[in-house]
Amino acid sequence: MEVVACSMGSSSSLYSALAKTVSRPPLPHPRDSTYNLDQNLADPLELLQECREVLRNRPAQLQRALVQTGHGDSRQTIRVMQWNVLAQALGEGMDSFVQCPVDALNWAERKYLILEEILTYRPDILCLQEVDHYFDMFQPVLASLGYQSSFCPKPWSPCLNVENNNGPDGCALFFNHKRFQSLNTTHLRLSAMMLKTNQVAIIAALRCRDTGRAFCVAVTHLKARSGWEVLRSTQGSDLLRNLGNVAQRIETEEKADADVPLIVCGDFNAEPSEDVYRNFATSSLGLDSAYKHLSTDGKTEPPYTTWKIRPSGECCHTLDYVWYSHRAFDVNAVLDFPTAEQIGPNRLPSYNYPSDHLSLVCDFSFKDPTLVSQ
C-alpha cells in the first residue's frame, strides 16, 4: 500500500486524506469491493486540492468544457466517465512514447494526474481500461469516496512481461454506492470463433436509488493493433450477446415492463469504419454512440480520442466510445476534447496529461418510462 502515499512524505500538510486510504485492511474479495462504503468518506475537493498541490510544478491540467446537448432532465443526471488510463507497466516499459519524457511517466506523480482527472469531473460511474494499480491505488482511494467497484484482469496481461510490474492490467468498473444498488456483476473473458481470448469485460446490473430503475453498464477493452479487425468484430459480437442475456435476466428478475437499458463503455481499438463499430450501431439492443452529439450533424464521431507519437510515427485515432440505449436515455452533455494546440506538439501522454487516451464524460438521464415502453 506504500505506493499511494510515497510522494507525500515530504509535506506534512499533504499527508492526510489520500494517505489515510491506504491504512485500510486488505480487500475481502479479489474481484469486487463493497466494504466500508458508508463510513468516514473523504472530501473529494480536499483530495483534488492535494493532487494539485503535488502537481504544482507541472503544466496546468488540460482545460475542457462540458457541452450541453439540450436533451433530457439535467436535474437527475448520471455522469459516466470512460477512460483508458494507460497501464503503468506499459507506459514505462513497452509503449515507446518517443516524445514523452521518462520522468513525466513516473508513478509517484502520474497517479495524481489520473486522480485529478477523475476528481475534476466526479463521475457517478467510472469505466477504466489498462488498470494495473487497482488494489494499491484505484480501489482504496475511490472506496474512500464512496465508490463500489469490480476488477477483471486480463488472463495474459502484457504487463507481466515488464520487469518490476505491479501485476496484470484489466478493466475496472466503479459506481457511486449512494446513488446505485448493485444487482448483479458478470465478468467475461471474451470469445472469438469459439476460443477464449485475452480481452475481458465487466457487466454490472445496477438500480438507481432515486428512480428505482434498473439498468446495465459495461466496460471492455478489445484487441489492439491493425490486422485484428475480424477478431475485434467477433469479440464485439460476443459482448453484445452477453449484454442481451444479462439484460434479459435482469428484466425477468425485476418483472420489468420494458427492456433494461444499457450503457457500454470501452476502448474498442477500432475506428468507426470497422465492423465492430457498425455491429454496435445496428444491434437489436438499440444502442447509439453518445459522442456523436458533439458533431454538427449528430452523426459523426470525434476526430480523435487518442493521440500519441511512437517510433513508427504519429497515431491519431478515434477508438473509445460510450454506447447507450437511445430509447431509454437522453444525453444531456458531453465533455469536449482539447485542441491540437492545447495537447501540444509532443502529444500524449505528457507532463500535464497521464494517458495516451483522453477521457470521455457523458451526462445521461432516464427518459419518461411511458416513452421507453412504446
GROMACS .gro file of C-alpha atoms in nm:
model
  374
    1MET     CA    1   0.000   0.000   0.000
    2GLU     CA    2   0.303   0.230   0.027
    3VAL     CA    3   0.272   0.333  -0.340
    4VAL     CA    4  -0.024   0.565  -0.291
    5ALA     CA    5   0.144   0.772  -0.025
    6CYS     CA    6   0.508   0.762  -0.138
    7SER     CA    7   0.532   1.114  -0.280
    8MET     CA    8   0.358   1.286   0.010
    9GLY     CA    9   0.609   1.223   0.287
   10SER     CA   10   0.798   1.545   0.218
   11SER     CA   11   0.500   1.766   0.305
   12SER     CA   12   0.313   1.712   0.630
   13SER     CA   13   0.023   1.925   0.509
   14LEU     CA   14  -0.040   1.676   0.228
   15TYR     CA   15  -0.019   1.363   0.439
   16SER     CA   16  -0.391   1.347   0.509
   17ALA     CA   17  -0.693   1.208   0.325
   18LEU     CA   18  -0.509   1.030   0.045
   19ALA     CA   19  -0.264   0.873   0.287
   20LYS     CA   20  -0.547   0.750   0.512
   21THR     CA   21  -0.697   0.545   0.230
   22VAL     CA   22  -0.404   0.306   0.235
   23SER     CA   23  -0.436   0.220   0.605
   24ARG     CA   24  -0.745   0.005   0.546
   25PRO     CA   25  -0.736  -0.376   0.573
   26PRO     CA   26  -0.683  -0.583   0.256
   27LEU     CA   27  -0.976  -0.641   0.022
   28PRO     CA   28  -1.208  -0.916   0.148
   29HIS     CA   29  -1.269  -1.042  -0.209
   30PRO     CA   30  -1.025  -1.041  -0.503
   31ARG     CA   31  -1.276  -0.913  -0.759
   32ASP     CA   32  -1.543  -0.696  -0.600
   33SER     CA   33  -1.528  -0.429  -0.332
   34THR     CA   34  -1.832  -0.339  -0.125
   35TYR     CA   35  -1.685  -0.285   0.221
   36ASN     CA   36  -1.687   0.025   0.444
   37LEU     CA   37  -1.851   0.249   0.186
   38ASP     CA   38  -2.066   0.449   0.425
   39GLN     CA   39  -1.804   0.532   0.688
   40ASN     CA   40  -1.553   0.817   0.706
   41LEU     CA   41  -1.582   0.922   0.343
   42ALA     CA   42  -1.313   1.156   0.216
   43ASP     CA   43  -1.386   1.504   0.084
   44PRO     CA   44  -1.334   1.496  -0.298
   45LEU     CA   45  -1.250   1.867  -0.308
   46GLU     CA   46  -0.983   1.815  -0.044
   47LEU     CA   47  -0.836   1.526  -0.242
   48LEU     CA   48  -0.842   1.732  -0.560
   49GLN     CA   49  -0.657   2.013  -0.386
   50GLU     CA   50  -0.397   1.766  -0.262
   51CYS     CA   51  -0.345   1.636  -0.615
   52ARG     CA   52  -0.296   1.988  -0.749
   53GLU     CA   53  -0.052   2.070  -0.471
   54VAL     CA   54   0.161   1.766  -0.559
   55LEU     CA   55   0.142   1.866  -0.929
   56ARG     CA   56   0.214   2.235  -0.874
   57ASN     CA   57   0.544   2.217  -1.068
   58ARG     CA   58   0.382   2.057  -1.372
   59PRO     CA   59   0.193   2.240  -1.650
   60ALA     CA   60  -0.175   2.310  -1.580
   61GLN     CA   61  -0.443   2.049  -1.645
   62LEU     CA   62  -0.592   2.046  -1.997
   63GLN     CA   63  -0.899   2.271  -1.998
   64ARG     CA   64  -1.212   2.106  -2.136
   65ALA     CA   65  -1.577   2.211  -2.131
   66LEU     CA   66  -1.897   2.014  -2.089
   67VAL     CA   67  -2.109   2.077  -2.397
   68GLN     CA   68  -2.482   2.081  -2.324
   69THR     CA   69  -2.687   1.896  -2.582
   70GLY     CA   70  -3.024   2.040  -2.488
   71HIS     CA   71  -3.174   1.697  -2.423
   72GLY     CA   72  -3.322   1.543  -2.111
   73ASP     CA   73  -3.373   1.645  -1.748
   74SER     CA   74  -3.047   1.783  -1.611
   75ARG     CA   75  -3.172   1.753  -1.251
   76GLN     CA   76  -3.137   1.372  -1.250
   77THR     CA   77  -2.819   1.316  -1.445
   78ILE     CA   78  -2.597   1.010  -1.433
   79ARG     CA   79  -2.241   1.112  -1.514
   80VAL     CA   80  -2.035   0.839  -1.682
   81MET     CA   81  -1.659   0.854  -1.745
   82GLN     CA   82  -1.485   0.621  -1.993
   83TRP     CA   83  -1.105   0.618  -1.986
   84ASN     CA   84  -0.810   0.404  -2.086
   85VAL     CA   85  -0.576   0.527  -1.813
   86LEU     CA   86  -0.258   0.365  -1.960
   87ALA     CA   87  -0.114   0.081  -1.754
   88GLN     CA   88   0.192   0.200  -1.566
   89ALA     CA   89   0.399  -0.101  -1.671
   90LEU     CA   90   0.314  -0.046  -2.039
   91GLY     CA   91   0.372   0.328  -2.030
   92GLU     CA   92   0.716   0.289  -1.880
   93GLY     CA   93   0.815  -0.043  -2.032
   94MET     CA   94   0.655  -0.125  -2.368
   95ASP     CA   95   0.456   0.151  -2.536
   96SER     CA   96   0.752   0.360  -2.665
   97PHE     CA   97   0.613   0.714  -2.640
   98VAL     CA   98   0.921   0.864  -2.801
   99GLN     CA   99   0.826   1.230  -2.741
  100CYS     CA  100   0.721   1.181  -2.379
  101PRO     CA  101   0.999   1.239  -2.121
  102VAL     CA  102   1.054   0.936  -1.900
  103ASP     CA  103   1.010   1.136  -1.579
  104ALA     CA  104   0.664   1.251  -1.696
  105LEU     CA  105   0.554   0.889  -1.651
  106ASN     CA  106   0.684   0.828  -1.301
  107TRP     CA  107   0.407   0.670  -1.095
  108ALA     CA  108   0.476   0.882  -0.786
  109GLU     CA  109   0.327   1.184  -0.971
  110ARG     CA  110   0.134   1.031  -1.259
  111LYS     CA  111  -0.115   0.873  -1.019
  112TYR     CA  112  -0.207   1.225  -0.904
  113LEU     CA  113  -0.269   1.332  -1.264
  114ILE     CA  114  -0.506   1.037  -1.302
  115LEU     CA  115  -0.686   1.120  -0.977
  116GLU     CA  116  -0.703   1.487  -1.072
  117GLU     CA  117  -0.887   1.397  -1.394
  118ILE     CA  118  -1.134   1.174  -1.210
  119LEU     CA  119  -1.190   1.420  -0.925
  120THR     CA  120  -1.237   1.713  -1.163
  121TYR     CA  121  -1.541   1.552  -1.326
  122ARG     CA  122  -1.657   1.331  -1.033
  123PRO     CA  123  -1.844   1.068  -1.236
  124ASP     CA  124  -2.121   0.859  -1.084
  125ILE     CA  125  -1.997   0.564  -1.292
  126LEU     CA  126  -1.634   0.520  -1.389
  127CYS     CA  127  -1.523   0.269  -1.655
  128LEU     CA  128  -1.147   0.218  -1.686
  129GLN     CA  129  -0.912   0.011  -1.901
  130GLU     CA  130  -0.543  -0.076  -1.853
  131VAL     CA  131  -0.573  -0.065  -1.475
  132ASP     CA  132  -0.265  -0.224  -1.317
  133HIS     CA  133  -0.279  -0.044  -0.980
  134TYR     CA  134  -0.632  -0.141  -0.877
  135PHE     CA  135  -0.556  -0.282  -0.532
  136ASP     CA  136  -0.298  -0.028  -0.419
  137MET     CA  137  -0.437   0.294  -0.566
  138PHE     CA  138  -0.767   0.300  -0.755
  139GLN     CA  139  -0.971   0.080  -0.523
  140PRO     CA  140  -0.866   0.225  -0.184
  141VAL     CA  141  -0.878   0.590  -0.296
  142LEU     CA  142  -1.211   0.559  -0.476
  143ALA     CA  143  -1.362   0.348  -0.196
  144SER     CA  144  -1.279   0.638   0.035
  145LEU     CA  145  -1.505   0.849  -0.188
  146GLY     CA  146  -1.794   0.602  -0.173
  147TYR     CA  147  -1.738   0.403  -0.492
  148GLN     CA  148  -1.817   0.033  -0.505
  149SER     CA  149  -1.605  -0.144  -0.764
  150SER     CA  150  -1.510  -0.455  -0.956
  151PHE     CA  151  -1.188  -0.553  -1.134
  152CYS     CA  152  -1.135  -0.810  -1.409
  153PRO     CA  153  -0.770  -0.867  -1.510
  154LYS     CA  154  -0.657  -0.992  -1.849
  155PRO     CA  155  -0.554  -1.359  -1.824
  156TRP     CA  156  -0.226  -1.297  -2.013
  157SER     CA  157  -0.160  -0.933  -1.941
  158PRO     CA  158   0.140  -0.787  -2.128
  159CYS     CA  159   0.224  -0.600  -1.807
  160LEU     CA  160   0.357  -0.926  -1.667
  161ASN     CA  161   0.636  -0.919  -1.926
  162VAL     CA  162   0.768  -0.591  -1.783
  163GLU     CA  163   1.029  -0.601  -1.508
  164ASN     CA  164   0.907  -0.476  -1.169
  165ASN     CA  165   0.545  -0.481  -1.285
  166ASN     CA  166   0.254  -0.434  -1.046
  167GLY     CA  167   0.056  -0.735  -1.168
  168PRO     CA  168  -0.181  -0.777  -1.463
  169ASP     CA  169  -0.380  -0.492  -1.612
  170GLY     CA  170  -0.752  -0.520  -1.675
  171CYS     CA  171  -1.087  -0.347  -1.677
  172ALA     CA  172  -1.232  -0.183  -1.367
  173LEU     CA  173  -1.581  -0.051  -1.304
  174PHE     CA  174  -1.669   0.189  -1.021
  175PHE     CA  175  -2.007   0.332  -0.921
  176ASN     CA  176  -2.132   0.567  -0.652
  177HIS     CA  177  -2.273   0.343  -0.381
  178LYS     CA  178  -2.510   0.614  -0.255
  179ARG     CA  179  -2.670   0.655  -0.597
  180PHE     CA  180  -2.683   0.293  -0.715
  181GLN     CA  181  -2.754  -0.051  -0.573
  182SER     CA  182  -2.568  -0.348  -0.721
  183LEU     CA  183  -2.800  -0.619  -0.853
  184ASN     CA  184  -2.550  -0.842  -1.032
  185THR     CA  185  -2.194  -0.835  -1.166
  186THR     CA  186  -2.072  -1.051  -1.455
  187HIS     CA  187  -1.707  -1.091  -1.553
  188LEU     CA  188  -1.644  -1.201  -1.911
  189ARG     CA  189  -1.346  -1.338  -2.093
  190LEU     CA  190  -1.444  -1.253  -2.447
  191SER     CA  191  -1.460  -1.531  -2.705
  192ALA     CA  192  -1.382  -1.527  -3.076
  193MET     CA  193  -1.456  -1.819  -3.306
  194MET     CA  194  -1.532  -2.036  -3.001
  195LEU     CA  195  -1.191  -1.962  -2.847
  196LYS     CA  196  -1.132  -1.763  -2.530
  197THR     CA  197  -0.923  -1.452  -2.592
  198ASN     CA  198  -0.709  -1.226  -2.374
  199GLN     CA  199  -0.970  -0.949  -2.367
  200VAL     CA  200  -1.224  -0.906  -2.088
  201ALA     CA  201  -1.538  -0.718  -1.994
  202ILE     CA  202  -1.745  -0.641  -1.683
  203ILE     CA  203  -2.123  -0.605  -1.691
  204ALA     CA  204  -2.283  -0.457  -1.379
  205ALA     CA  205  -2.659  -0.451  -1.327
  206LEU     CA  206  -2.750  -0.152  -1.111
  207ARG     CA  207  -3.061   0.003  -0.963
  208CYS     CA  208  -3.083   0.380  -0.944
  209ARG     CA  209  -3.179   0.457  -0.585
  210ASP     CA  210  -3.353   0.785  -0.683
  211THR     CA  211  -3.577   0.644  -0.955
  212GLY     CA  212  -3.585   0.273  -0.872
  213ARG     CA  213  -3.499   0.193  -1.233
  214ALA     CA  214  -3.261  -0.089  -1.324
  215PHE     CA  215  -3.001  -0.068  -1.598
  216CYS     CA  216  -2.676  -0.236  -1.701
  217VAL     CA  217  -2.337  -0.074  -1.751
  218ALA     CA  218  -2.043  -0.249  -1.913
  219VAL     CA  219  -1.674  -0.182  -1.963
  220THR     CA  220  -1.443  -0.355  -2.210
  221HIS     CA  221  -1.110  -0.329  -2.392
  222LEU     CA  222  -1.093  -0.505  -2.729
  223LYS     CA  223  -0.787  -0.642  -2.908
  224ALA     CA  224  -0.541  -0.377  -3.027
  225ARG     CA  225  -0.347  -0.327  -3.349
  226SER     CA  226  -0.409  -0.330  -3.721
  227GLY     CA  227  -0.474  -0.672  -3.871
  228TRP     CA  228  -0.702  -0.787  -3.591
  229GLU     CA  229  -1.025  -0.634  -3.724
  230VAL     CA  230  -1.205  -0.969  -3.761
  231LEU     CA  231  -1.113  -1.071  -3.407
  232ARG     CA  232  -1.239  -0.738  -3.269
  233SER     CA  233  -1.564  -0.781  -3.458
  234THR     CA  234  -1.614  -1.128  -3.313
  235GLN     CA  235  -1.526  -1.009  -2.962
  236GLY     CA  236  -1.780  -0.729  -3.001
  237SER     CA  237  -2.048  -0.977  -3.110
  238ASP     CA  238  -1.973  -1.192  -2.807
  239LEU     CA  239  -2.010  -0.889  -2.581
  240LEU     CA  240  -2.339  -0.790  -2.746
  241ARG     CA  241  -2.472  -1.143  -2.698
  242ASN     CA  242  -2.377  -1.144  -2.331
  243LEU     CA  243  -2.524  -0.796  -2.280
  244GLY     CA  244  -2.853  -0.917  -2.421
  245ASN     CA  245  -2.852  -1.225  -2.197
  246VAL     CA  246  -2.772  -1.028  -1.880
  247ALA     CA  247  -3.032  -0.762  -1.960
  248GLN     CA  248  -3.295  -1.028  -2.024
  249ARG     CA  249  -3.215  -1.200  -1.696
  250ILE     CA  250  -3.250  -0.872  -1.505
  251GLU     CA  251  -3.578  -0.799  -1.686
  252THR     CA  252  -3.713  -1.135  -1.569
  253GLU     CA  253  -3.595  -1.087  -1.211
  254GLU     CA  254  -3.728  -0.731  -1.199
  255LYS     CA  255  -4.053  -0.824  -1.378
  256ALA     CA  256  -3.980  -0.522  -1.599
  257ASP     CA  257  -4.235  -0.391  -1.848
  258ALA     CA  258  -3.964  -0.259  -2.081
  259ASP     CA  259  -3.615  -0.357  -2.190
  260VAL     CA  260  -3.345  -0.297  -1.930
  261PRO     CA  261  -3.134  -0.014  -2.077
  262LEU     CA  262  -2.761  -0.035  -2.134
  263ILE     CA  263  -2.453   0.186  -2.116
  264VAL     CA  264  -2.142   0.030  -2.273
  265CYS     CA  265  -1.802   0.196  -2.237
  266GLY     CA  266  -1.475   0.088  -2.383
  267ASP     CA  267  -1.155   0.122  -2.573
  268PHE     CA  268  -1.265  -0.070  -2.881
  269ASN     CA  269  -0.932  -0.019  -3.059
  270ALA     CA  270  -1.146   0.034  -3.369
  271GLU     CA  271  -1.223   0.334  -3.587
  272PRO     CA  272  -1.590   0.394  -3.682
  273SER     CA  273  -1.517   0.234  -4.021
  274GLU     CA  274  -1.466  -0.110  -3.864
  275ASP     CA  275  -1.726  -0.387  -3.850
  276VAL     CA  276  -1.731  -0.393  -3.469
  277TYR     CA  277  -1.848  -0.031  -3.464
  278ARG     CA  278  -2.117  -0.099  -3.725
  279ASN     CA  279  -2.230  -0.407  -3.532
  280PHE     CA  280  -2.288  -0.199  -3.219
  281ALA     CA  281  -2.458   0.079  -3.416
  282THR     CA  282  -2.701  -0.164  -3.583
  283SER     CA  283  -2.753  -0.405  -3.293
  284SER     CA  284  -3.104  -0.513  -3.195
  285LEU     CA  285  -3.018  -0.380  -2.848
  286GLY     CA  286  -3.088  -0.026  -2.975
  287LEU     CA  287  -2.752   0.134  -2.898
  288ASP     CA  288  -2.619   0.470  -3.013
  289SER     CA  289  -2.288   0.648  -2.956
  290ALA     CA  290  -2.311   0.939  -2.713
  291TYR     CA  291  -2.017   1.131  -2.858
  292LYS     CA  292  -2.191   1.184  -3.190
  293HIS     CA  293  -2.369   1.464  -3.003
  294LEU     CA  294  -2.050   1.671  -3.029
  295SER     CA  295  -2.071   1.680  -3.409
  296THR     CA  296  -2.267   1.940  -3.602
  297ASP     CA  297  -2.460   1.674  -3.794
  298GLY     CA  298  -2.518   1.448  -3.492
  299LYS     CA  299  -2.387   1.151  -3.692
  300THR     CA  300  -2.009   1.181  -3.673
  301GLU     CA  301  -1.761   1.063  -3.410
  302PRO     CA  302  -1.487   1.295  -3.279
  303PRO     CA  303  -1.172   1.318  -3.495
  304TYR     CA  304  -0.962   1.159  -3.218
  305THR     CA  305  -0.978   1.006  -2.872
  306THR     CA  306  -0.610   0.905  -2.862
  307TRP     CA  307  -0.308   1.091  -2.997
  308LYS     CA  308   0.049   0.971  -2.948
  309ILE     CA  309   0.388   0.954  -3.119
  310ARG     CA  310   0.561   0.617  -3.143
  311PRO     CA  311   0.878   0.514  -3.333
  312SER     CA  312   0.657   0.428  -3.630
  313GLY     CA  313   0.514   0.781  -3.638
  314GLU     CA  314   0.218   0.986  -3.517
  315CYS     CA  315  -0.100   0.796  -3.426
  316CYS     CA  316  -0.422   0.997  -3.410
  317HIS     CA  317  -0.734   0.780  -3.390
  318THR     CA  318  -1.091   0.752  -3.261
  319LEU     CA  319  -1.100   0.428  -3.062
  320ASP     CA  320  -1.302   0.499  -2.745
  321TYR     CA  321  -1.681   0.505  -2.718
  322VAL     CA  322  -1.976   0.538  -2.482
  323TRP     CA  323  -2.274   0.347  -2.621
  324TYR     CA  324  -2.619   0.386  -2.467
  325SER     CA  325  -2.979   0.270  -2.514
  326HIS     CA  326  -3.118   0.568  -2.704
  327ARG     CA  327  -3.480   0.470  -2.637
  328ALA     CA  328  -3.422   0.480  -2.259
  329PHE     CA  329  -3.164   0.755  -2.203
  330ASP     CA  330  -3.121   1.117  -2.306
  331VAL     CA  331  -2.771   1.260  -2.343
  332ASN     CA  332  -2.762   1.587  -2.150
  333ALA     CA  333  -2.397   1.680  -2.201
  334VAL     CA  334  -2.063   1.550  -2.327
  335LEU     CA  335  -1.710   1.665  -2.244
  336ASP     CA  336  -1.533   1.819  -2.541
  337PHE     CA  337  -1.177   1.740  -2.648
  338PRO     CA  338  -0.870   1.960  -2.623
  339THR     CA  339  -0.738   2.102  -2.949
  340ALA     CA  340  -0.410   2.002  -3.110
  341GLU     CA  341  -0.260   2.325  -2.980
  342GLN     CA  342  -0.370   2.251  -2.623
  343ILE     CA  343  -0.236   1.897  -2.640
  344GLY     CA  344   0.097   2.023  -2.773
  345PRO     CA  345   0.340   1.901  -3.038
  346ASN     CA  346   0.468   1.606  -2.832
  347ARG     CA  347   0.110   1.473  -2.799
  348LEU     CA  348   0.013   1.228  -2.523
  349PRO     CA  349   0.099   1.127  -2.256
  350SER     CA  350   0.273   1.436  -2.125
  351TYR     CA  351   0.364   1.631  -1.812
  352ASN     CA  352   0.004   1.755  -1.785
  353TYR     CA  353  -0.190   1.451  -1.909
  354PRO     CA  354  -0.128   1.099  -1.777
  355SER     CA  355  -0.258   0.878  -2.060
  356ASP     CA  356  -0.236   0.845  -2.437
  357HIS     CA  357  -0.618   0.825  -2.439
  358LEU     CA  358  -0.843   1.117  -2.349
  359SER     CA  359  -1.125   1.060  -2.104
  360LEU     CA  360  -1.484   1.064  -2.228
  361VAL     CA  361  -1.750   1.208  -1.995
  362CYS     CA  362  -2.125   1.196  -2.062
  363ASP     CA  363  -2.427   1.308  -1.861
  364PHE     CA  364  -2.732   1.084  -1.909
  365SER     CA  365  -3.086   1.099  -1.776
  366PHE     CA  366  -3.369   0.847  -1.793
  367LYS     CA  367  -3.644   0.922  -2.040
  368ASP     CA  368  -4.007   0.913  -1.933
  369PRO     CA  369  -4.090   0.544  -1.868
  370THR     CA  370  -4.405   0.571  -2.077
  371LEU     CA  371  -4.192   0.668  -2.377
  372VAL     CA  372  -3.946   0.381  -2.318
  373SER     CA  373  -4.220   0.114  -2.331
  374GLN     CA  374  -4.359   0.239  -2.662
   0.00000   0.00000   0.00000
